[in-house]
Amino acid sequence: VWDAVDTGCCLKTYSCHSCAVRAARWSSCGRRILSGGFDSMLHLTDVETGKQIFSSKNEFRISALKFHPTESNIFICGGFSPEVKAWDIRTSKVLRVYKAAVQQTLDVLFLPEGREFLTSTDAVSRDSADRTIIAWDFQSAAKISNQIFHERYTCPSLTLHPKESMFVAQTNGNYMALFSAQRPYRINKKKRYEGHKVEGFAVGCEFSPDGTLLVTGSSDGKVFFYNYHTARIIRTLSAHKEACASAIFHPVLPSLLATCDWSGEIKIWQ
């Protein structure tokens, strides 16, 4: 945990995993961190005391975690498995299992209100258009739609527009695609955010808090800012020497941006 605004110092380190930590999420209250990784363990850590509030062994290596937007004790866990699981922290048990014919889940995205969510997978073959992005009903664990993205590119990250019913998928075709967040989740063929490079890296993308900008990293170390409405590049930053894996706006101070690269360097931009 870092002091991102003032000193830039590392405040505390939590050593609860035995292998690489692949995913970590703040709880909605901001006092706990949910983490998962290649040791297949799930830990919910109290930030102040460092104690484990919840710990459980998962059946597969974890690469994606997301808290439910309205149920703060429930989260989705995905990784190197055809299954995605919903866990309840209060009981330390799996609530539901969502089964797809894939090898790995790359990202999970809850749609507004949390009744539905999306998973992006590593399925990419001639007949994989029905598995690249899958929409699920959270309560029944049924597939709502698996005919969302028909191009032969995997999508390493998904992000939801903060105000409009739209979401964006980062693709390994070196562009971001725009979709409706309502059934049947149609792609907007008129808008394509391109100019950056992905090239097999798990490059993240995100909207600004007001929804006017779309920011993404790039495998050449740059950060690209796109106008959400026109899909034009507004600005680029030469941020890193290595591939820039993520660029995220501060949730309270929208003028602050955090970026990180493949070598482990993190930068804060004004």
PDB file of C-alpha atoms in Angstrom:
ATOM      1  CA  VAL A   1       0.000   0.000   0.000  1.00  0.00           C
ATOM      2  CA  TRP A   2       1.423   3.331  -1.133  1.00  0.00           C
ATOM      3  CA  ASP A   3       0.934   6.995  -0.298  1.00  0.00           C
ATOM      4  CA  ALA A   4       0.094   8.028  -3.839  1.00  0.00           C
ATOM      5  CA  VAL A   5      -0.647  11.735  -3.336  1.00  0.00           C
ATOM      6  CA  ASP A   6       1.975  13.182  -0.968  1.00  0.00           C
ATOM      7  CA  THR A   7       5.209  11.295  -0.248  1.00  0.00           C
ATOM      8  CA  GLY A   8       5.051   8.418  -2.729  1.00  0.00           C
ATOM      9  CA  CYS A   9       6.341   6.140   0.059  1.00  0.00           C
ATOM     10  CA  CYS A  10       5.386   2.529   0.636  1.00  0.00           C
ATOM     11  CA  LEU A  11       3.239   2.543   3.787  1.00  0.00           C
ATOM     12  CA  LYS A  12       2.792  -1.178   4.419  1.00  0.00           C
ATOM     13  CA  THR A  13       3.508  -4.569   2.843  1.00  0.00           C
ATOM     14  CA  TYR A  14       1.329  -7.652   3.289  1.00  0.00           C
ATOM     15  CA  SER A  15       3.025 -11.015   2.676  1.00  0.00           C
ATOM     16  CA  CYS A  16       0.110 -13.449   2.700  1.00  0.00           C
ATOM     17  CA  HIS A  17       0.721 -15.196  -0.655  1.00  0.00           C
ATOM     18  CA  SER A  18       3.375 -17.782  -1.528  1.00  0.00           C
ATOM     19  CA  CYS A  19       3.337 -17.120  -5.305  1.00  0.00           C
ATOM     20  CA  ALA A  20       2.765 -14.160  -7.622  1.00  0.00           C
ATOM     21  CA  VAL A  21      -0.249 -11.964  -6.769  1.00  0.00           C
ATOM     22  CA  ARG A  22      -2.225 -11.569  -9.981  1.00  0.00           C
ATOM     23  CA  ALA A  23      -5.230  -9.546  -8.785  1.00  0.00           C
ATOM     24  CA  ALA A  24      -5.966  -7.187  -5.877  1.00  0.00           C
ATOM     25  CA  ARG A  25      -9.087  -5.105  -5.202  1.00  0.00           C
ATOM     26  CA  TRP A  26     -10.053  -2.548  -2.563  1.00  0.00           C
ATOM     27  CA  SER A  27     -13.328  -3.260  -0.770  1.00  0.00           C
ATOM     28  CA  SER A  28     -16.047  -0.609  -1.108  1.00  0.00           C
ATOM     29  CA  CYS A  29     -15.351   0.642   2.450  1.00  0.00           C
ATOM     30  CA  GLY A  30     -11.647   1.116   1.640  1.00  0.00           C
ATOM     31  CA  ARG A  31     -10.444  -0.754   4.733  1.00  0.00           C
ATOM     32  CA  ARG A  32      -9.776  -4.144   3.194  1.00  0.00           C
ATOM     33  CA  ILE A  33      -7.892  -5.589   0.221  1.00  0.00           C
ATOM     34  CA  LEU A  34      -9.000  -8.737  -1.595  1.00  0.00           C
ATOM     35  CA  SER A  35      -6.134 -10.535  -3.325  1.00  0.00           C
ATOM     36  CA  GLY A  36      -5.605 -13.688  -5.371  1.00  0.00           C
ATOM     37  CA  GLY A  37      -2.760 -15.197  -7.306  1.00  0.00           C
ATOM     38  CA  PHE A  38      -0.832 -18.164  -8.624  1.00  0.00           C
ATOM     39  CA  ASP A  39      -0.872 -19.945  -5.239  1.00  0.00           C
ATOM     40  CA  SER A  40      -4.660 -20.363  -5.805  1.00  0.00           C
ATOM     41  CA  MET A  41      -5.320 -18.610  -2.475  1.00  0.00           C
ATOM     42  CA  LEU A  42      -7.870 -15.883  -1.783  1.00  0.00           C
ATOM     43  CA  HIS A  43      -7.160 -13.445   1.055  1.00  0.00           C
ATOM     44  CA  LEU A  44      -9.141 -10.496   2.413  1.00  0.00           C
ATOM     45  CA  THR A  45      -6.694  -8.400   4.446  1.00  0.00           C
ATOM     46  CA  ASP A  46      -7.484  -5.664   6.977  1.00  0.00           C
ATOM     47  CA  VAL A  47      -5.351  -2.690   5.876  1.00  0.00           C
ATOM     48  CA  GLU A  48      -4.754  -1.311   9.388  1.00  0.00           C
ATOM     49  CA  THR A  49      -3.973  -4.522  11.274  1.00  0.00           C
ATOM     50  CA  GLY A  50      -2.694  -6.702   8.429  1.00  0.00           C
ATOM     51  CA  LYS A  51      -4.849  -9.605   9.665  1.00  0.00           C
ATOM     52  CA  GLN A  52      -6.665 -11.999   7.332  1.00  0.00           C
ATOM     53  CA  ILE A  53     -10.445 -11.504   7.632  1.00  0.00           C
ATOM     54  CA  PHE A  54     -11.095 -14.181   5.019  1.00  0.00           C
ATOM     55  CA  SER A  55      -8.793 -16.834   3.543  1.00  0.00           C
ATOM     56  CA  SER A  56      -9.709 -19.708   1.291  1.00  0.00           C
ATOM     57  CA  LYS A  57      -8.062 -22.116  -1.113  1.00  0.00           C
ATOM     58  CA  ASN A  58      -9.398 -21.903  -4.647  1.00  0.00           C
ATOM     59  CA  GLU A  59      -9.280 -24.788  -7.129  1.00  0.00           C
ATOM     60  CA  PHE A  60      -7.382 -22.837  -9.798  1.00  0.00           C
ATOM     61  CA  ARG A  61      -4.826 -20.057 -10.193  1.00  0.00           C
ATOM     62  CA  ILE A  62      -6.514 -16.663  -9.979  1.00  0.00           C
ATOM     63  CA  SER A  63      -6.122 -13.886 -12.547  1.00  0.00           C
ATOM     64  CA  ALA A  64      -9.281 -11.750 -12.108  1.00  0.00           C
ATOM     65  CA  LEU A  65     -11.288 -10.538  -9.083  1.00  0.00           C
ATOM     66  CA  LYS A  66     -14.279  -8.182  -8.906  1.00  0.00           C
ATOM     67  CA  PHE A  67     -16.505  -7.169  -5.996  1.00  0.00           C
ATOM     68  CA  HIS A  68     -20.260  -7.118  -6.638  1.00  0.00           C
ATOM     69  CA  PRO A  69     -21.325  -3.448  -7.102  1.00  0.00           C
ATOM     70  CA  THR A  70     -24.168  -3.581  -4.548  1.00  0.00           C
ATOM     71  CA  GLU A  71     -23.417  -6.680  -2.423  1.00  0.00           C
ATOM     72  CA  SER A  72     -20.178  -5.790  -0.645  1.00  0.00           C
ATOM     73  CA  ASN A  73     -19.668  -9.311   0.755  1.00  0.00           C
ATOM     74  CA  ILE A  74     -19.790 -11.041  -2.637  1.00  0.00           C
ATOM     75  CA  PHE A  75     -17.074 -11.185  -5.282  1.00  0.00           C
ATOM     76  CA  ILE A  76     -16.372 -12.967  -8.579  1.00  0.00           C
ATOM     77  CA  CYS A  77     -13.186 -14.970  -9.058  1.00  0.00           C
ATOM     78  CA  GLY A  78     -11.796 -16.108 -12.425  1.00  0.00           C
ATOM     79  CA  GLY A  79      -8.529 -17.502 -13.681  1.00  0.00           C
ATOM     80  CA  PHE A  80      -6.898 -20.539 -15.268  1.00  0.00           C
ATOM     81  CA  SER A  81     -10.069 -22.603 -15.429  1.00  0.00           C
ATOM     82  CA  PRO A  82     -13.237 -22.973 -17.530  1.00  0.00           C
ATOM     83  CA  GLU A  83     -15.159 -21.938 -14.415  1.00  0.00           C
ATOM     84  CA  VAL A  84     -15.851 -18.559 -12.821  1.00  0.00           C
ATOM     85  CA  LYS A  85     -16.965 -18.556  -9.180  1.00  0.00           C
ATOM     86  CA  ALA A  86     -19.012 -16.215  -6.999  1.00  0.00           C
ATOM     87  CA  TRP A  87     -17.859 -16.262  -3.350  1.00  0.00           C
ATOM     88  CA  ASP A  88     -19.557 -15.045  -0.160  1.00  0.00           C
ATOM     89  CA  ILE A  89     -17.067 -13.653   2.379  1.00  0.00           C
ATOM     90  CA  ARG A  90     -19.486 -14.150   5.307  1.00  0.00           C
ATOM     91  CA  THR A  91     -19.680 -17.931   4.848  1.00  0.00           C
ATOM     92  CA  SER A  92     -16.282 -18.458   3.113  1.00  0.00           C
ATOM     93  CA  LYS A  93     -18.119 -20.564   0.548  1.00  0.00           C
ATOM     94  CA  VAL A  94     -18.782 -20.554  -3.195  1.00  0.00           C
ATOM     95  CA  LEU A  95     -22.250 -19.197  -3.984  1.00  0.00           C
ATOM     96  CA  ARG A  96     -22.432 -20.072  -7.676  1.00  0.00           C
ATOM     97  CA  VAL A  97     -20.297 -21.560 -10.442  1.00  0.00           C
ATOM     98  CA  TYR A  98     -20.419 -20.246 -14.024  1.00  0.00           C
ATOM     99  CA  LYS A  99     -19.132 -22.760 -16.596  1.00  0.00           C
ATOM    100  CA  ALA A 100     -17.782 -21.897 -20.044  1.00  0.00           C
ATOM    101  CA  ALA A 101     -15.802 -23.936 -22.584  1.00  0.00           C
ATOM    102  CA  VAL A 102     -12.608 -21.897 -22.202  1.00  0.00           C
ATOM    103  CA  GLN A 103      -9.150 -22.290 -20.652  1.00  0.00           C
ATOM    104  CA  GLN A 104      -8.723 -18.934 -18.903  1.00  0.00           C
ATOM    105  CA  THR A 105     -10.761 -15.911 -17.810  1.00  0.00           C
ATOM    106  CA  LEU A 106      -8.887 -12.679 -18.553  1.00  0.00           C
ATOM    107  CA  ASP A 107     -11.219 -10.101 -16.985  1.00  0.00           C
ATOM    108  CA  VAL A 108     -14.591  -9.739 -15.259  1.00  0.00           C
ATOM    109  CA  LEU A 109     -16.918  -6.725 -15.549  1.00  0.00           C
ATOM    110  CA  PHE A 110     -20.157  -6.192 -13.622  1.00  0.00           C
ATOM    111  CA  LEU A 111     -22.852  -4.283 -15.482  1.00  0.00           C
ATOM    112  CA  PRO A 112     -24.872  -1.598 -13.607  1.00  0.00           C
ATOM    113  CA  GLU A 113     -26.805  -2.909 -10.557  1.00  0.00           C
ATOM    114  CA  GLY A 114     -24.914  -6.211 -10.662  1.00  0.00           C
ATOM    115  CA  ARG A 115     -27.658  -8.409 -12.111  1.00  0.00           C
ATOM    116  CA  GLU A 116     -25.430  -9.294 -15.053  1.00  0.00           C
ATOM    117  CA  PHE A 117     -21.697  -9.493 -15.624  1.00  0.00           C
ATOM    118  CA  LEU A 118     -19.278 -10.098 -18.492  1.00  0.00           C
ATOM    119  CA  THR A 119     -16.213 -12.304 -18.744  1.00  0.00           C
ATOM    120  CA  SER A 120     -13.505 -12.042 -21.394  1.00  0.00           C
ATOM    121  CA  THR A 121     -11.657 -15.254 -22.163  1.00  0.00           C
ATOM    122  CA  ASP A 122      -8.560 -16.521 -23.967  1.00  0.00           C
ATOM    123  CA  ALA A 123     -10.637 -18.453 -26.539  1.00  0.00           C
ATOM    124  CA  VAL A 124      -9.382 -17.451 -29.984  1.00  0.00           C
ATOM    125  CA  SER A 125      -9.856 -19.840 -32.894  1.00  0.00           C
ATOM    126  CA  ARG A 126     -11.925 -20.149 -36.019  1.00  0.00           C
ATOM    127  CA  ASP A 127     -15.040 -21.095 -34.047  1.00  0.00           C
ATOM    128  CA  SER A 128     -14.415 -19.036 -30.885  1.00  0.00           C
ATOM    129  CA  ALA A 129     -16.651 -16.045 -31.621  1.00  0.00           C
ATOM    130  CA  ASP A 130     -19.152 -17.510 -29.152  1.00  0.00           C
ATOM    131  CA  ARG A 131     -16.658 -17.460 -26.274  1.00  0.00           C
ATOM    132  CA  THR A 132     -14.463 -14.332 -26.452  1.00  0.00           C
ATOM    133  CA  ILE A 133     -16.884 -12.198 -24.368  1.00  0.00           C
ATOM    134  CA  ILE A 134     -19.703 -13.913 -22.458  1.00  0.00           C
ATOM    135  CA  ALA A 135     -22.596 -12.235 -20.621  1.00  0.00           C
ATOM    136  CA  TRP A 136     -23.943 -14.025 -17.535  1.00  0.00           C
ATOM    137  CA  ASP A 137     -27.009 -13.732 -15.336  1.00  0.00           C
ATOM    138  CA  PHE A 138     -25.568 -13.364 -11.836  1.00  0.00           C
ATOM    139  CA  GLN A 139     -28.444 -15.064  -9.953  1.00  0.00           C
ATOM    140  CA  SER A 140     -29.159 -18.049 -12.210  1.00  0.00           C
ATOM    141  CA  ALA A 141     -25.585 -18.593 -13.551  1.00  0.00           C
ATOM    142  CA  ALA A 142     -27.071 -18.874 -17.055  1.00  0.00           C
ATOM    143  CA  LYS A 143     -25.386 -17.517 -20.174  1.00  0.00           C
ATOM    144  CA  ILE A 144     -27.346 -14.529 -21.477  1.00  0.00           C
ATOM    145  CA  SER A 145     -25.301 -13.964 -24.601  1.00  0.00           C
ATOM    146  CA  ASN A 146     -22.171 -15.432 -26.138  1.00  0.00           C
ATOM    147  CA  GLN A 147     -22.426 -13.744 -29.539  1.00  0.00           C
ATOM    148  CA  ILE A 148     -21.038 -10.353 -28.536  1.00  0.00           C
ATOM    149  CA  PHE A 149     -17.610 -10.019 -30.189  1.00  0.00           C
ATOM    150  CA  HIS A 150     -17.045 -11.788 -33.498  1.00  0.00           C
ATOM    151  CA  GLU A 151     -13.465 -10.873 -34.349  1.00  0.00           C
ATOM    152  CA  ARG A 152     -10.614 -13.269 -33.681  1.00  0.00           C
ATOM    153  CA  TYR A 153      -8.886 -11.260 -30.956  1.00  0.00           C
ATOM    154  CA  THR A 154      -8.783 -11.854 -27.228  1.00  0.00           C
ATOM    155  CA  CYS A 155      -9.810  -8.970 -24.955  1.00  0.00           C
ATOM    156  CA  PRO A 156      -7.430  -8.598 -21.976  1.00  0.00           C
ATOM    157  CA  SER A 157      -9.510  -5.929 -20.204  1.00  0.00           C
ATOM    158  CA  LEU A 158     -13.057  -4.531 -20.039  1.00  0.00           C
ATOM    159  CA  THR A 159     -14.243  -1.193 -18.628  1.00  0.00           C
ATOM    160  CA  LEU A 160     -17.689   0.326 -18.039  1.00  0.00           C
ATOM    161  CA  HIS A 161     -18.672   3.902 -18.919  1.00  0.00           C
ATOM    162  CA  PRO A 162     -19.457   5.781 -15.660  1.00  0.00           C
ATOM    163  CA  LYS A 163     -22.609   7.493 -16.970  1.00  0.00           C
ATOM    164  CA  GLU A 164     -23.798   5.885 -20.205  1.00  0.00           C
ATOM    165  CA  SER A 165     -24.899   2.291 -20.690  1.00  0.00           C
ATOM    166  CA  MET A 166     -21.789   1.356 -22.670  1.00  0.00           C
ATOM    167  CA  PHE A 167     -18.620  -0.646 -22.125  1.00  0.00           C
ATOM    168  CA  VAL A 168     -15.263  -0.885 -23.888  1.00  0.00           C
ATOM    169  CA  ALA A 169     -13.160  -3.981 -24.571  1.00  0.00           C
ATOM    170  CA  GLN A 170      -9.411  -3.734 -25.076  1.00  0.00           C
ATOM    171  CA  THR A 171      -8.493  -6.114 -27.926  1.00  0.00           C
ATOM    172  CA  ASN A 172      -5.282  -7.720 -29.125  1.00  0.00           C
ATOM    173  CA  GLY A 173      -6.130  -6.287 -32.540  1.00  0.00           C
ATOM    174  CA  ASN A 174      -4.520  -3.019 -31.291  1.00  0.00           C
ATOM    175  CA  TYR A 175      -7.839  -1.212 -30.854  1.00  0.00           C
ATOM    176  CA  MET A 176     -10.608  -0.787 -28.275  1.00  0.00           C
ATOM    177  CA  ALA A 177     -14.159  -1.753 -29.274  1.00  0.00           C
ATOM    178  CA  LEU A 178     -17.298  -0.048 -27.934  1.00  0.00           C
ATOM    179  CA  PHE A 179     -20.395  -2.066 -26.964  1.00  0.00           C
ATOM    180  CA  SER A 180     -23.847  -1.446 -25.533  1.00  0.00           C
ATOM    181  CA  ALA A 181     -24.132  -2.562 -21.882  1.00  0.00           C
ATOM    182  CA  GLN A 182     -27.758  -3.586 -22.502  1.00  0.00           C
ATOM    183  CA  ARG A 183     -28.964  -6.694 -24.263  1.00  0.00           C
ATOM    184  CA  PRO A 184     -28.083  -7.777 -26.893  1.00  0.00           C
ATOM    185  CA  TYR A 185     -24.760  -5.966 -26.200  1.00  0.00           C
ATOM    186  CA  ARG A 186     -24.248  -4.787 -29.770  1.00  0.00           C
ATOM    187  CA  ILE A 187     -20.870  -3.507 -30.932  1.00  0.00           C
ATOM    188  CA  ASN A 188     -20.682   0.086 -32.228  1.00  0.00           C
ATOM    189  CA  LYS A 189     -19.123  -0.420 -35.666  1.00  0.00           C
ATOM    190  CA  LYS A 190     -18.785   3.326 -36.250  1.00  0.00           C
ATOM    191  CA  LYS A 191     -16.396   3.904 -33.335  1.00  0.00           C
ATOM    192  CA  ARG A 192     -13.031   2.235 -32.908  1.00  0.00           C
ATOM    193  CA  TYR A 193     -10.309   3.573 -30.612  1.00  0.00           C
ATOM    194  CA  GLU A 194      -7.041   2.764 -32.379  1.00  0.00           C
ATOM    195  CA  GLY A 195      -3.468   4.043 -32.498  1.00  0.00           C
ATOM    196  CA  HIS A 196      -2.013   2.325 -29.412  1.00  0.00           C
ATOM    197  CA  LYS A 197      -0.460  -1.148 -29.368  1.00  0.00           C
ATOM    198  CA  VAL A 198      -1.436  -4.149 -27.260  1.00  0.00           C
ATOM    199  CA  GLU A 199       0.599  -6.978 -28.842  1.00  0.00           C
ATOM    200  CA  GLY A 200      -0.181  -9.698 -26.318  1.00  0.00           C
ATOM    201  CA  PHE A 201       0.278  -7.628 -23.148  1.00  0.00           C
ATOM    202  CA  ALA A 202      -2.578  -7.412 -20.629  1.00  0.00           C
ATOM    203  CA  VAL A 203      -2.996  -3.690 -21.281  1.00  0.00           C
ATOM    204  CA  GLY A 204      -5.715  -2.048 -19.194  1.00  0.00           C
ATOM    205  CA  CYS A 205      -8.094   0.733 -20.225  1.00  0.00           C
ATOM    206  CA  GLU A 206     -10.370   3.054 -18.243  1.00  0.00           C
ATOM    207  CA  PHE A 207     -12.786   5.960 -18.566  1.00  0.00           C
ATOM    208  CA  SER A 208     -12.214   9.259 -16.809  1.00  0.00           C
ATOM    209  CA  PRO A 209     -14.644   9.858 -13.880  1.00  0.00           C
ATOM    210  CA  ASP A 210     -16.791  12.187 -16.033  1.00  0.00           C
ATOM    211  CA  GLY A 211     -16.806   9.754 -18.980  1.00  0.00           C
ATOM    212  CA  THR A 212     -15.391  12.162 -21.569  1.00  0.00           C
ATOM    213  CA  LEU A 213     -11.964  10.515 -21.894  1.00  0.00           C
ATOM    214  CA  LEU A 214     -10.807   6.967 -22.488  1.00  0.00           C
ATOM    215  CA  VAL A 215      -7.247   6.228 -21.378  1.00  0.00           C
ATOM    216  CA  THR A 216      -5.140   3.194 -22.223  1.00  0.00           C
ATOM    217  CA  GLY A 217      -1.577   1.997 -21.899  1.00  0.00           C
ATOM    218  CA  SER A 218       0.406   0.754 -24.864  1.00  0.00           C
ATOM    219  CA  SER A 219       3.018  -1.937 -25.418  1.00  0.00           C
ATOM    220  CA  ASP A 220       5.497   0.726 -26.602  1.00  0.00           C
ATOM    221  CA  GLY A 221       5.367   2.414 -23.159  1.00  0.00           C
ATOM    222  CA  LYS A 222       3.057   5.279 -24.125  1.00  0.00           C
ATOM    223  CA  VAL A 223      -0.283   6.352 -22.639  1.00  0.00           C
ATOM    224  CA  PHE A 224      -3.065   7.341 -25.047  1.00  0.00           C
ATOM    225  CA  PHE A 225      -6.005   9.636 -24.246  1.00  0.00           C
ATOM    226  CA  TYR A 226      -9.012   9.296 -26.560  1.00  0.00           C
ATOM    227  CA  ASN A 227     -12.079  11.503 -26.859  1.00  0.00           C
ATOM    228  CA  TYR A 228     -14.920   9.124 -25.980  1.00  0.00           C
ATOM    229  CA  HIS A 229     -17.400  10.729 -28.392  1.00  0.00           C
ATOM    230  CA  THR A 230     -15.170  11.156 -31.465  1.00  0.00           C
ATOM    231  CA  ALA A 231     -12.696   8.262 -30.839  1.00  0.00           C
ATOM    232  CA  ARG A 232      -9.837  10.617 -31.747  1.00  0.00           C
ATOM    233  CA  ILE A 233      -6.506  10.670 -29.920  1.00  0.00           C
ATOM    234  CA  ILE A 234      -6.342  13.857 -27.831  1.00  0.00           C
ATOM    235  CA  ARG A 235      -2.903  13.332 -26.335  1.00  0.00           C
ATOM    236  CA  THR A 236      -0.137  10.791 -25.813  1.00  0.00           C
ATOM    237  CA  LEU A 237       2.378  10.560 -22.974  1.00  0.00           C
ATOM    238  CA  SER A 238       5.776   8.905 -23.347  1.00  0.00           C
ATOM    239  CA  ALA A 239       5.367   7.383 -19.916  1.00  0.00           C
ATOM    240  CA  HIS A 240       7.604   4.304 -19.712  1.00  0.00           C
ATOM    241  CA  LYS A 241      10.478   2.519 -21.428  1.00  0.00           C
ATOM    242  CA  GLU A 242       8.788  -0.862 -21.003  1.00  0.00           C
ATOM    243  CA  ALA A 243       5.217  -1.773 -22.014  1.00  0.00           C
ATOM    244  CA  CYS A 244       2.661   0.341 -20.109  1.00  0.00           C
ATOM    245  CA  ALA A 245       0.271  -2.248 -18.673  1.00  0.00           C
ATOM    246  CA  SER A 246      -2.233   0.042 -16.953  1.00  0.00           C
ATOM    247  CA  ALA A 247      -3.374   3.662 -16.649  1.00  0.00           C
ATOM    248  CA  ILE A 248      -5.969   4.557 -14.003  1.00  0.00           C
ATOM    249  CA  PHE A 249      -7.565   7.855 -12.939  1.00  0.00           C
ATOM    250  CA  HIS A 250      -7.725   8.780  -9.253  1.00  0.00           C
ATOM    251  CA  PRO A 251     -11.363   8.253  -8.098  1.00  0.00           C
ATOM    252  CA  VAL A 252     -11.534  11.537  -6.137  1.00  0.00           C
ATOM    253  CA  LEU A 253      -8.878  13.748  -7.800  1.00  0.00           C
ATOM    254  CA  PRO A 254      -9.616  13.379 -11.536  1.00  0.00           C
ATOM    255  CA  SER A 255      -6.491  15.328 -12.529  1.00  0.00           C
ATOM    256  CA  LEU A 256      -4.272  12.540 -11.120  1.00  0.00           C
ATOM    257  CA  LEU A 257      -3.358   9.509 -13.222  1.00  0.00           C
ATOM    258  CA  ALA A 258      -1.394   6.424 -12.174  1.00  0.00           C
ATOM    259  CA  THR A 259       0.512   4.353 -14.744  1.00  0.00           C
ATOM    260  CA  CYS A 260       2.597   1.202 -14.406  1.00  0.00           C
ATOM    261  CA  ASP A 261       4.882  -0.740 -16.716  1.00  0.00           C
ATOM    262  CA  TRP A 262       6.120  -4.279 -17.354  1.00  0.00           C
ATOM    263  CA  SER A 263       9.290  -3.741 -15.279  1.00  0.00           C
ATOM    264  CA  GLY A 264       7.308  -2.882 -12.111  1.00  0.00           C
ATOM    265  CA  GLU A 265       7.622   0.911 -12.182  1.00  0.00           C
ATOM    266  CA  ILE A 266       4.634   3.019 -11.071  1.00  0.00           C
ATOM    267  CA  LYS A 267       4.260   6.727 -11.891  1.00  0.00           C
ATOM    268  CA  ILE A 268       1.747   9.365 -10.775  1.00  0.00           C
ATOM    269  CA  TRP A 269       0.902  12.099 -13.301  1.00  0.00           C
ATOM    270  CA  GLN A 270      -0.737  15.488 -12.763  1.00  0.00           C
TER     271      GLN A 270
END
